[in-house]
JSON list of C-alpha atoms and ligand atoms in Angstrom, two decimals:
[
{"chain": "X", "resi": 1, "resn": "UNK", "atom": "CA", "xyz": [-26.42, 21.89, 12.59]},
{"chain": "X", "resi": 2, "resn": "UNK", "atom": "CA", "xyz": [-23.83, 21.13, 15.30]},
{"chain": "X", "resi": 3, "resn": "UNK", "atom": "CA", "xyz": [-21.49, 18.17, 15.56]},
{"chain": "X", "resi": 4, "resn": "UNK", "atom": "CA", "xyz": [-18.88, 16.95, 18.02]},
{"chain": "X", "resi": 5, "resn": "UNK", "atom": "CA", "xyz": [-15.38, 16.00, 16.76]},
{"chain": "X", "resi": 6, "resn": "UNK", "atom": "CA", "xyz": [-13.12, 14.65, 19.52]},
{"chain": "X", "resi": 7, "resn": "UNK", "atom": "CA", "xyz": [-13.25, 17.31, 22.28]},
{"chain": "X", "resi": 8, "resn": "UNK", "atom": "CA", "xyz": [-14.51, 20.20, 20.11]},
{"chain": "X", "resi": 9, "resn": "UNK", "atom": "CA", "xyz": [-17.92, 21.32, 18.83]},
{"chain": "X", "resi": 10, "resn": "UNK", "atom": "CA", "xyz": [-18.39, 22.41, 15.23]},
{"chain": "X", "resi": 11, "resn": "UNK", "atom": "CA", "xyz": [-21.28, 23.92, 13.29]},
{"chain": "X", "resi": 12, "resn": "UNK", "atom": "CA", "xyz": [-22.13, 23.63, 9.60]},
{"chain": "X", "resi": 13, "resn": "UNK", "atom": "CA", "xyz": [-20.49, 26.35, 7.54]},
{"chain": "X", "resi": 14, "resn": "UNK", "atom": "CA", "xyz": [-20.59, 25.18, 3.90]},
{"chain": "X", "resi": 15, "resn": "UNK", "atom": "CA", "xyz": [-23.18, 22.53, 3.01]},
{"chain": "X", "resi": 16, "resn": "UNK", "atom": "CA", "xyz": [-22.25, 19.78, 0.58]},
{"chain": "X", "resi": 17, "resn": "UNK", "atom": "CA", "xyz": [-24.67, 21.11, -2.08]},
{"chain": "X", "resi": 18, "resn": "UNK", "atom": "CA", "xyz": [-22.70, 24.39, -2.20]},
{"chain": "X", "resi": 19, "resn": "UNK", "atom": "CA", "xyz": [-19.41, 22.48, -2.42]},
{"chain": "X", "resi": 20, "resn": "UNK", "atom": "CA", "xyz": [-20.74, 20.37, -5.29]},
{"chain": "X", "resi": 21, "resn": "UNK", "atom": "CA", "xyz": [-21.91, 23.46, -7.17]},
{"chain": "X", "resi": 22, "resn": "UNK", "atom": "CA", "xyz": [-18.58, 25.26, -6.75]},
{"chain": "X", "resi": 23, "resn": "UNK", "atom": "CA", "xyz": [-16.62, 22.15, -7.77]},
{"chain": "X", "resi": 24, "resn": "UNK", "atom": "CA", "xyz": [-18.53, 21.90, -10.99]},
{"chain": "X", "resi": 25, "resn": "UNK", "atom": "CA", "xyz": [-17.71, 25.57, -11.76]},
{"chain": "X", "resi": 26, "resn": "UNK", "atom": "CA", "xyz": [-13.99, 24.96, -11.10]},
{"chain": "X", "resi": 27, "resn": "UNK", "atom": "CA", "xyz": [-14.08, 21.81, -13.23]},
{"chain": "X", "resi": 28, "resn": "UNK", "atom": "CA", "xyz": [-15.54, 23.82, -16.11]},
{"chain": "X", "resi": 29, "resn": "UNK", "atom": "CA", "xyz": [-12.70, 26.36, -15.78]},
{"chain": "X", "resi": 30, "resn": "UNK", "atom": "CA", "xyz": [-10.02, 23.64, -15.72]},
{"chain": "X", "resi": 31, "resn": "UNK", "atom": "CA", "xyz": [-11.64, 21.89, -18.69]},
{"chain": "X", "resi": 32, "resn": "UNK", "atom": "CA", "xyz": [-11.42, 25.10, -20.69]},
{"chain": "X", "resi": 33, "resn": "UNK", "atom": "CA", "xyz": [-8.00, 26.31, -19.43]},
{"chain": "X", "resi": 34, "resn": "UNK", "atom": "CA", "xyz": [-6.26, 22.99, -20.17]},
{"chain": "X", "resi": 35, "resn": "UNK", "atom": "CA", "xyz": [-8.07, 22.14, -23.41]},
{"chain": "X", "resi": 36, "resn": "UNK", "atom": "CA", "xyz": [-5.74, 20.19, -25.71]},
{"chain": "X", "resi": 37, "resn": "UNK", "atom": "CA", "xyz": [-3.39, 19.30, -22.85]},
{"chain": "X", "resi": 38, "resn": "UNK", "atom": "CA", "xyz": [-3.26, 16.47, -20.33]},
{"chain": "X", "resi": 39, "resn": "UNK", "atom": "CA", "xyz": [-2.58, 17.97, -16.90]},
{"chain": "X", "resi": 40, "resn": "UNK", "atom": "CA", "xyz": [-1.38, 15.94, -13.92]},
{"chain": "X", "resi": 41, "resn": "UNK", "atom": "CA", "xyz": [-3.62, 16.54, -10.92]},
{"chain": "X", "resi": 42, "resn": "UNK", "atom": "CA", "xyz": [-1.61, 16.03, -7.74]},
{"chain": "X", "resi": 43, "resn": "UNK", "atom": "CA", "xyz": [-3.80, 15.73, -4.64]},
{"chain": "X", "resi": 44, "resn": "UNK", "atom": "CA", "xyz": [-2.07, 16.59, -1.38]},
{"chain": "X", "resi": 45, "resn": "UNK", "atom": "CA", "xyz": [-2.92, 13.93, 1.19]},
{"chain": "X", "resi": 46, "resn": "UNK", "atom": "CA", "xyz": [-4.69, 13.36, 3.41]},
{"chain": "X", "resi": 47, "resn": "UNK", "atom": "CA", "xyz": [-7.09, 16.30, 3.30]},
{"chain": "X", "resi": 48, "resn": "UNK", "atom": "CA", "xyz": [-7.74, 16.52, -0.45]},
{"chain": "X", "resi": 49, "resn": "UNK", "atom": "CA", "xyz": [-8.96, 12.99, -1.13]},
{"chain": "X", "resi": 50, "resn": "UNK", "atom": "CA", "xyz": [-12.68, 13.81, -1.37]},
{"chain": "X", "resi": 51, "resn": "UNK", "atom": "CA", "xyz": [-12.10, 17.07, -3.24]},
{"chain": "X", "resi": 52, "resn": "UNK", "atom": "CA", "xyz": [-9.91, 15.37, -5.86]},
{"chain": "X", "resi": 53, "resn": "UNK", "atom": "CA", "xyz": [-12.45, 12.56, -6.29]},
{"chain": "X", "resi": 54, "resn": "UNK", "atom": "CA", "xyz": [-15.38, 14.94, -6.84]},
{"chain": "X", "resi": 55, "resn": "UNK", "atom": "CA", "xyz": [-13.37, 17.38, -8.96]},
{"chain": "X", "resi": 56, "resn": "UNK", "atom": "CA", "xyz": [-11.89, 14.95, -11.48]},
{"chain": "X", "resi": 57, "resn": "UNK", "atom": "CA", "xyz": [-15.30, 13.39, -12.12]},
{"chain": "X", "resi": 58, "resn": "UNK", "atom": "CA", "xyz": [-16.50, 16.74, -13.49]},
{"chain": "X", "resi": 59, "resn": "UNK", "atom": "CA", "xyz": [-13.47, 17.51, -15.68]},
{"chain": "X", "resi": 60, "resn": "UNK", "atom": "CA", "xyz": [-14.12, 16.79, -19.33]},
{"chain": "X", "resi": 61, "resn": "UNK", "atom": "CA", "xyz": [-10.58, 16.53, -20.72]},
{"chain": "X", "resi": 62, "resn": "UNK", "atom": "CA", "xyz": [-8.13, 13.68, -20.10]},
{"chain": "X", "resi": 63, "resn": "UNK", "atom": "CA", "xyz": [-6.25, 14.14, -16.81]},
{"chain": "X", "resi": 64, "resn": "UNK", "atom": "CA", "xyz": [-3.76, 12.07, -14.86]},
{"chain": "X", "resi": 65, "resn": "UNK", "atom": "CA", "xyz": [-4.44, 11.78, -11.14]},
{"chain": "X", "resi": 66, "resn": "UNK", "atom": "CA", "xyz": [-1.89, 11.10, -8.45]},
{"chain": "X", "resi": 67, "resn": "UNK", "atom": "CA", "xyz": [-1.32, 11.95, -4.79]},
{"chain": "X", "resi": 68, "resn": "UNK", "atom": "CA", "xyz": [1.53, 13.25, -2.66]},
{"chain": "X", "resi": 69, "resn": "UNK", "atom": "CA", "xyz": [1.69, 13.18, 1.10]},
{"chain": "X", "resi": 70, "resn": "UNK", "atom": "CA", "xyz": [2.76, 16.22, 3.08]},
{"chain": "X", "resi": 71, "resn": "UNK", "atom": "CA", "xyz": [1.37, 17.75, 6.25]},
{"chain": "X", "resi": 72, "resn": "UNK", "atom": "CA", "xyz": [2.00, 20.70, 8.50]},
{"chain": "X", "resi": 73, "resn": "UNK", "atom": "CA", "xyz": [-0.62, 20.15, 11.20]},
{"chain": "X", "resi": 74, "resn": "UNK", "atom": "CA", "xyz": [-0.14, 17.70, 14.04]},
{"chain": "X", "resi": 75, "resn": "UNK", "atom": "CA", "xyz": [-3.65, 17.21, 15.34]},
{"chain": "X", "resi": 76, "resn": "UNK", "atom": "CA", "xyz": [-4.07, 20.72, 16.73]},
{"chain": "X", "resi": 77, "resn": "UNK", "atom": "CA", "xyz": [-6.03, 23.70, 15.50]},
{"chain": "X", "resi": 78, "resn": "UNK", "atom": "CA", "xyz": [-3.20, 26.01, 14.44]},
{"chain": "X", "resi": 79, "resn": "UNK", "atom": "CA", "xyz": [-0.31, 25.74, 12.03]},
{"chain": "X", "resi": 80, "resn": "UNK", "atom": "CA", "xyz": [2.92, 24.52, 13.62]},
{"chain": "X", "resi": 81, "resn": "UNK", "atom": "CA", "xyz": [5.06, 26.04, 10.84]},
{"chain": "X", "resi": 82, "resn": "UNK", "atom": "CA", "xyz": [6.93, 22.75, 10.67]},
{"chain": "X", "resi": 83, "resn": "UNK", "atom": "CA", "xyz": [6.35, 20.85, 7.47]},
{"chain": "X", "resi": 84, "resn": "UNK", "atom": "CA", "xyz": [6.79, 17.12, 7.66]},
{"chain": "X", "resi": 85, "resn": "UNK", "atom": "CA", "xyz": [8.97, 16.24, 4.72]},
{"chain": "X", "resi": 86, "resn": "UNK", "atom": "CA", "xyz": [7.59, 12.90, 3.70]},
{"chain": "X", "resi": 87, "resn": "UNK", "atom": "CA", "xyz": [6.67, 14.29, 0.30]},
{"chain": "X", "resi": 88, "resn": "UNK", "atom": "CA", "xyz": [6.78, 11.57, -2.29]},
{"chain": "X", "resi": 89, "resn": "UNK", "atom": "CA", "xyz": [5.86, 11.83, -5.96]},
{"chain": "X", "resi": 90, "resn": "UNK", "atom": "CA", "xyz": [7.11, 8.97, -8.04]},
{"chain": "X", "resi": 91, "resn": "UNK", "atom": "CA", "xyz": [6.02, 10.06, -11.52]},
{"chain": "X", "resi": 92, "resn": "UNK", "atom": "CA", "xyz": [8.22, 12.10, -13.86]},
{"chain": "X", "resi": 93, "resn": "UNK", "atom": "CA", "xyz": [6.72, 15.59, -14.13]},
{"chain": "X", "resi": 94, "resn": "UNK", "atom": "CA", "xyz": [9.31, 17.12, -16.45]},
{"chain": "X", "resi": 95, "resn": "UNK", "atom": "CA", "xyz": [7.51, 19.12, -19.15]},
{"chain": "X", "resi": 96, "resn": "UNK", "atom": "CA", "xyz": [4.07, 18.38, -17.65]},
{"chain": "X", "resi": 97, "resn": "UNK", "atom": "CA", "xyz": [1.31, 20.77, -16.58]},
{"chain": "X", "resi": 98, "resn": "UNK", "atom": "CA", "xyz": [0.81, 20.23, -12.86]},
{"chain": "X", "resi": 99, "resn": "UNK", "atom": "CA", "xyz": [-2.33, 21.12, -10.92]},
{"chain": "X", "resi": 100, "resn": "UNK", "atom": "CA", "xyz": [-1.74, 20.79, -7.17]},
{"chain": "X", "resi": 101, "resn": "UNK", "atom": "CA", "xyz": [-5.01, 20.09, -5.39]},
{"chain": "X", "resi": 102, "resn": "UNK", "atom": "CA", "xyz": [-5.20, 21.17, -1.74]},
{"chain": "X", "resi": 103, "resn": "UNK", "atom": "CA", "xyz": [-7.97, 21.02, 0.83]},
{"chain": "X", "resi": 104, "resn": "UNK", "atom": "CA", "xyz": [-7.02, 24.35, 2.37]},
{"chain": "X", "resi": 105, "resn": "UNK", "atom": "CA", "xyz": [-4.38, 27.05, 2.06]},
{"chain": "X", "resi": 106, "resn": "UNK", "atom": "CA", "xyz": [-3.90, 28.66, 5.46]},
{"chain": "X", "resi": 107, "resn": "UNK", "atom": "CA", "xyz": [-0.51, 30.39, 5.91]},
{"chain": "X", "resi": 108, "resn": "UNK", "atom": "CA", "xyz": [0.52, 29.24, 2.43]},
{"chain": "X", "resi": 109, "resn": "UNK", "atom": "CA", "xyz": [3.76, 27.74, 3.75]},
{"chain": "X", "resi": 110, "resn": "UNK", "atom": "CA", "xyz": [2.95, 24.14, 2.83]},
{"chain": "X", "resi": 111, "resn": "UNK", "atom": "CA", "xyz": [2.01, 24.91, -0.75]},
{"chain": "X", "resi": 112, "resn": "UNK", "atom": "CA", "xyz": [4.95, 27.28, -1.19]},
{"chain": "X", "resi": 113, "resn": "UNK", "atom": "CA", "xyz": [7.36, 24.58, 0.00]},
{"chain": "X", "resi": 114, "resn": "UNK", "atom": "CA", "xyz": [5.85, 22.04, -2.36]},
{"chain": "X", "resi": 115, "resn": "UNK", "atom": "CA", "xyz": [5.85, 24.40, -5.35]},
{"chain": "X", "resi": 116, "resn": "UNK", "atom": "CA", "xyz": [9.55, 25.23, -4.84]},
{"chain": "X", "resi": 117, "resn": "UNK", "atom": "CA", "xyz": [10.37, 21.56, -4.63]},
{"chain": "X", "resi": 118, "resn": "UNK", "atom": "CA", "xyz": [8.41, 20.70, -7.78]},
{"chain": "X", "resi": 119, "resn": "UNK", "atom": "CA", "xyz": [9.95, 23.49, -9.90]},
{"chain": "X", "resi": 120, "resn": "UNK", "atom": "CA", "xyz": [13.33, 21.74, -9.55]},
{"chain": "X", "resi": 121, "resn": "UNK", "atom": "CA", "xyz": [11.82, 18.85, -11.53]},
{"chain": "X", "resi": 122, "resn": "UNK", "atom": "CA", "xyz": [11.18, 21.19, -14.48]},
{"chain": "X", "resi": 123, "resn": "UNK", "atom": "CA", "xyz": [7.43, 20.90, -15.09]},
{"chain": "X", "resi": 124, "resn": "UNK", "atom": "CA", "xyz": [5.92, 22.98, -17.92]},
{"chain": "X", "resi": 125, "resn": "UNK", "atom": "CA", "xyz": [3.64, 24.76, -15.44]},
{"chain": "X", "resi": 126, "resn": "UNK", "atom": "CA", "xyz": [2.32, 24.59, -11.90]},
{"chain": "X", "resi": 127, "resn": "UNK", "atom": "CA", "xyz": [-1.13, 25.78, -10.81]},
{"chain": "X", "resi": 128, "resn": "UNK", "atom": "CA", "xyz": [-2.77, 25.37, -7.43]},
{"chain": "X", "resi": 129, "resn": "UNK", "atom": "CA", "xyz": [-6.41, 24.49, -6.90]},
{"chain": "X", "resi": 130, "resn": "UNK", "atom": "CA", "xyz": [-7.62, 24.75, -3.31]},
{"chain": "X", "resi": 131, "resn": "UNK", "atom": "CA", "xyz": [-11.07, 24.12, -1.95]},
{"chain": "X", "resi": 132, "resn": "UNK", "atom": "CA", "xyz": [-10.63, 26.62, 0.89]},
{"chain": "X", "resi": 133, "resn": "UNK", "atom": "CA", "xyz": [-8.48, 29.69, 1.37]},
{"chain": "X", "resi": 134, "resn": "UNK", "atom": "CA", "xyz": [-8.02, 31.73, 4.56]},
{"chain": "X", "resi": 135, "resn": "UNK", "atom": "CA", "xyz": [-6.87, 35.06, 3.05]},
{"chain": "X", "resi": 136, "resn": "UNK", "atom": "CA", "xyz": [-6.28, 36.65, 6.49]},
{"chain": "X", "resi": 137, "resn": "UNK", "atom": "CA", "xyz": [-3.87, 33.86, 7.45]},
{"chain": "X", "resi": 138, "resn": "UNK", "atom": "CA", "xyz": [-1.77, 34.00, 4.27]},
{"chain": "X", "resi": 139, "resn": "UNK", "atom": "CA", "xyz": [1.86, 34.79, 5.07]},
{"chain": "X", "resi": 140, "resn": "UNK", "atom": "CA", "xyz": [3.16, 34.81, 1.49]},
{"chain": "X", "resi": 141, "resn": "UNK", "atom": "CA", "xyz": [1.83, 35.41, -1.98]},
{"chain": "X", "resi": 142, "resn": "UNK", "atom": "CA", "xyz": [1.26, 32.30, -4.03]},
{"chain": "X", "resi": 143, "resn": "UNK", "atom": "CA", "xyz": [1.11, 33.38, -7.69]},
{"chain": "X", "resi": 144, "resn": "UNK", "atom": "CA", "xyz": [0.35, 29.80, -8.72]},
{"chain": "X", "resi": 145, "resn": "UNK", "atom": "CA", "xyz": [-2.96, 29.89, -6.82]},
{"chain": "X", "resi": 146, "resn": "UNK", "atom": "CA", "xyz": [-5.39, 29.85, -9.73]},
{"chain": "X", "resi": 147, "resn": "UNK", "atom": "CA", "xyz": [-8.53, 28.10, -8.49]},
{"chain": "X", "resi": 148, "resn": "UNK", "atom": "CA", "xyz": [-10.16, 28.72, -5.11]},
{"chain": "X", "resi": 149, "resn": "UNK", "atom": "CA", "xyz": [-13.40, 27.10, -3.99]},
{"chain": "X", "resi": 150, "resn": "UNK", "atom": "CA", "xyz": [-14.27, 29.33, -1.04]},
{"chain": "X", "resi": 151, "resn": "UNK", "atom": "CA", "xyz": [-12.54, 32.09, 0.88]},
{"chain": "X", "resi": 152, "resn": "UNK", "atom": "CA", "xyz": [-13.23, 31.66, 4.59]},
{"chain": "X", "resi": 153, "resn": "UNK", "atom": "CA", "xyz": [-12.40, 33.63, 7.77]},
{"chain": "X", "resi": 154, "resn": "UNK", "atom": "CA", "xyz": [-9.67, 32.48, 10.14]},
{"chain": "X", "resi": 155, "resn": "UNK", "atom": "CA", "xyz": [-11.84, 29.75, 11.69]},
{"chain": "X", "resi": 156, "resn": "UNK", "atom": "CA", "xyz": [-10.64, 26.22, 12.25]},
{"chain": "X", "resi": 157, "resn": "UNK", "atom": "CA", "xyz": [-12.69, 23.92, 10.04]},
{"chain": "X", "resi": 158, "resn": "UNK", "atom": "CA", "xyz": [-13.23, 20.20, 9.58]},
{"chain": "X", "resi": 159, "resn": "UNK", "atom": "CA", "xyz": [-15.17, 17.97, 7.22]},
{"chain": "X", "resi": 160, "resn": "UNK", "atom": "CA", "xyz": [-15.07, 17.00, 3.58]},
{"chain": "X", "resi": 161, "resn": "UNK", "atom": "CA", "xyz": [-11.54, 15.61, 3.99]},
{"chain": "X", "resi": 162, "resn": "UNK", "atom": "CA", "xyz": [-10.26, 18.03, 6.64]},
{"chain": "X", "resi": 163, "resn": "UNK", "atom": "CA", "xyz": [-9.59, 16.67, 10.10]},
{"chain": "X", "resi": 164, "resn": "UNK", "atom": "CA", "xyz": [-9.23, 17.53, 13.74]},
{"chain": "X", "resi": 165, "resn": "UNK", "atom": "CA", "xyz": [-7.10, 14.89, 15.51]},
{"chain": "X", "resi": 166, "resn": "UNK", "atom": "CA", "xyz": [-7.62, 12.69, 12.41]},
{"chain": "X", "resi": 167, "resn": "UNK", "atom": "CA", "xyz": [-11.40, 12.79, 12.91]},
{"chain": "X", "resi": 168, "resn": "UNK", "atom": "CA", "xyz": [-14.13, 14.58, 10.99]},
{"chain": "X", "resi": 169, "resn": "UNK", "atom": "CA", "xyz": [-12.81, 13.86, 7.49]},
{"chain": "X", "resi": 170, "resn": "UNK", "atom": "CA", "xyz": [-16.00, 11.95, 6.64]},
{"chain": "X", "resi": 171, "resn": "UNK", "atom": "CA", "xyz": [-18.37, 14.82, 7.47]},
{"chain": "X", "resi": 172, "resn": "UNK", "atom": "CA", "xyz": [-20.20, 15.75, 4.29]},
{"chain": "X", "resi": 173, "resn": "UNK", "atom": "CA", "xyz": [-19.96, 19.54, 4.52]},
{"chain": "X", "resi": 174, "resn": "UNK", "atom": "CA", "xyz": [-17.43, 21.99, 5.97]},
{"chain": "X", "resi": 175, "resn": "UNK", "atom": "CA", "xyz": [-17.94, 22.66, 9.69]},
{"chain": "X", "resi": 176, "resn": "UNK", "atom": "CA", "xyz": [-16.34, 25.47, 11.69]},
{"chain": "X", "resi": 177, "resn": "UNK", "atom": "CA", "xyz": [-15.28, 25.41, 15.33]},
{"chain": "X", "resi": 178, "resn": "UNK", "atom": "CA", "xyz": [-17.88, 26.98, 17.61]},
{"chain": "H", "resi": 1, "resn": "IMP", "atom": "P1", "xyz": [-0.54, 26.09, 5.63]},
{"chain": "H", "resi": 1, "resn": "IMP", "atom": "O1", "xyz": [0.85, 25.57, 5.39]},
{"chain": "H", "resi": 1, "resn": "IMP", "atom": "O2", "xyz": [-0.58, 26.97, 6.85]},
{"chain": "H", "resi": 1, "resn": "IMP", "atom": "O3", "xyz": [-1.13, 26.77, 4.42]},
{"chain": "H", "resi": 1, "resn": "IMP", "atom": "O4", "xyz": [-1.44, 24.87, 6.04]},
{"chain": "H", "resi": 1, "resn": "IMP", "atom": "C1", "xyz": [-1.97, 23.99, 5.15]},
{"chain": "H", "resi": 1, "resn": "IMP", "atom": "C2", "xyz": [-2.36, 22.71, 5.82]},
{"chain": "H", "resi": 1, "resn": "IMP", "atom": "O5", "xyz": [-2.74, 22.90, 7.20]},
{"chain": "H", "resi": 1, "resn": "IMP", "atom": "C3", "xyz": [-3.58, 22.15, 5.14]},
{"chain": "H", "resi": 1, "resn": "IMP", "atom": "O6", "xyz": [-3.23, 21.29, 4.08]},
{"chain": "H", "resi": 1, "resn": "IMP", "atom": "C4", "xyz": [-4.28, 21.41, 6.26]},
{"chain": "H", "resi": 1, "resn": "IMP", "atom": "O7", "xyz": [-3.78, 20.11, 6.38]},
{"chain": "H", "resi": 1, "resn": "IMP", "atom": "C5", "xyz": [-3.92, 22.18, 7.50]},
{"chain": "H", "resi": 1, "resn": "IMP", "atom": "N1", "xyz": [-4.97, 23.14, 7.91]},
{"chain": "H", "resi": 1, "resn": "IMP", "atom": "C6", "xyz": [-4.94, 24.49, 7.82]},
{"chain": "H", "resi": 1, "resn": "IMP", "atom": "N2", "xyz": [-6.07, 25.05, 8.28]},
{"chain": "H", "resi": 1, "resn": "IMP", "atom": "C7", "xyz": [-6.85, 24.01, 8.69]},
{"chain": "H", "resi": 1, "resn": "IMP", "atom": "C8", "xyz": [-8.18, 23.94, 9.25]},
{"chain": "H", "resi": 1, "resn": "IMP", "atom": "O8", "xyz": [-8.89, 24.94, 9.50]},
{"chain": "H", "resi": 1, "resn": "IMP", "atom": "N3", "xyz": [-8.64, 22.68, 9.52]},
{"chain": "H", "resi": 1, "resn": "IMP", "atom": "C9", "xyz": [-7.90, 21.55, 9.29]},
{"chain": "H", "resi": 1, "resn": "IMP", "atom": "N4", "xyz": [-6.67, 21.58, 8.76]},
{"chain": "H", "resi": 1, "resn": "IMP", "atom": "C10", "xyz": [-6.14, 22.79, 8.46]}
]
């Protein structure tokens, strides 16, 4: 199945049914790993909004849900290495178990930056949950990366929250550039 997003053509890579199935497996893991605790799920905007929504619905322990905005892409198809620092998290996370929820970890620079920043606020723990991971693009190790939906090759992808030029976020599955 092919689809056009702005000036690029994409083809279906991960159908929504597979995403749903994987999310329910991750939710089961989180439910068991954080049993007896109340983690704070922090979705990184904009890309994670659908993932967070589907994930928290399947988690069977109490969780807090909030969002932080931070982006490293500026409408292109490759990382700029510049992270826009409009990160904002108003709640007090001191002593809390944090689960950062990302749409995709590419070079790992964004998540690394965020993790460093959050450690200064003295949380009890930080874990990262990402729907997609591009292992070949990773430029640093991220020990906090505990939950990964799918490992994908170095393709540029859109859909299920991820965008190209702010478009394609509403596509139901993950689509890769042809
Ligand atoms: P990193 O800092 O290189 O790990 O990039 C992470 C951010 O880049 C993600 O949160 C996305 O916003 C964006 N990104 C990386 N790869 C893709 C992609 O294939 N499609 C859309 N956005 C991407």
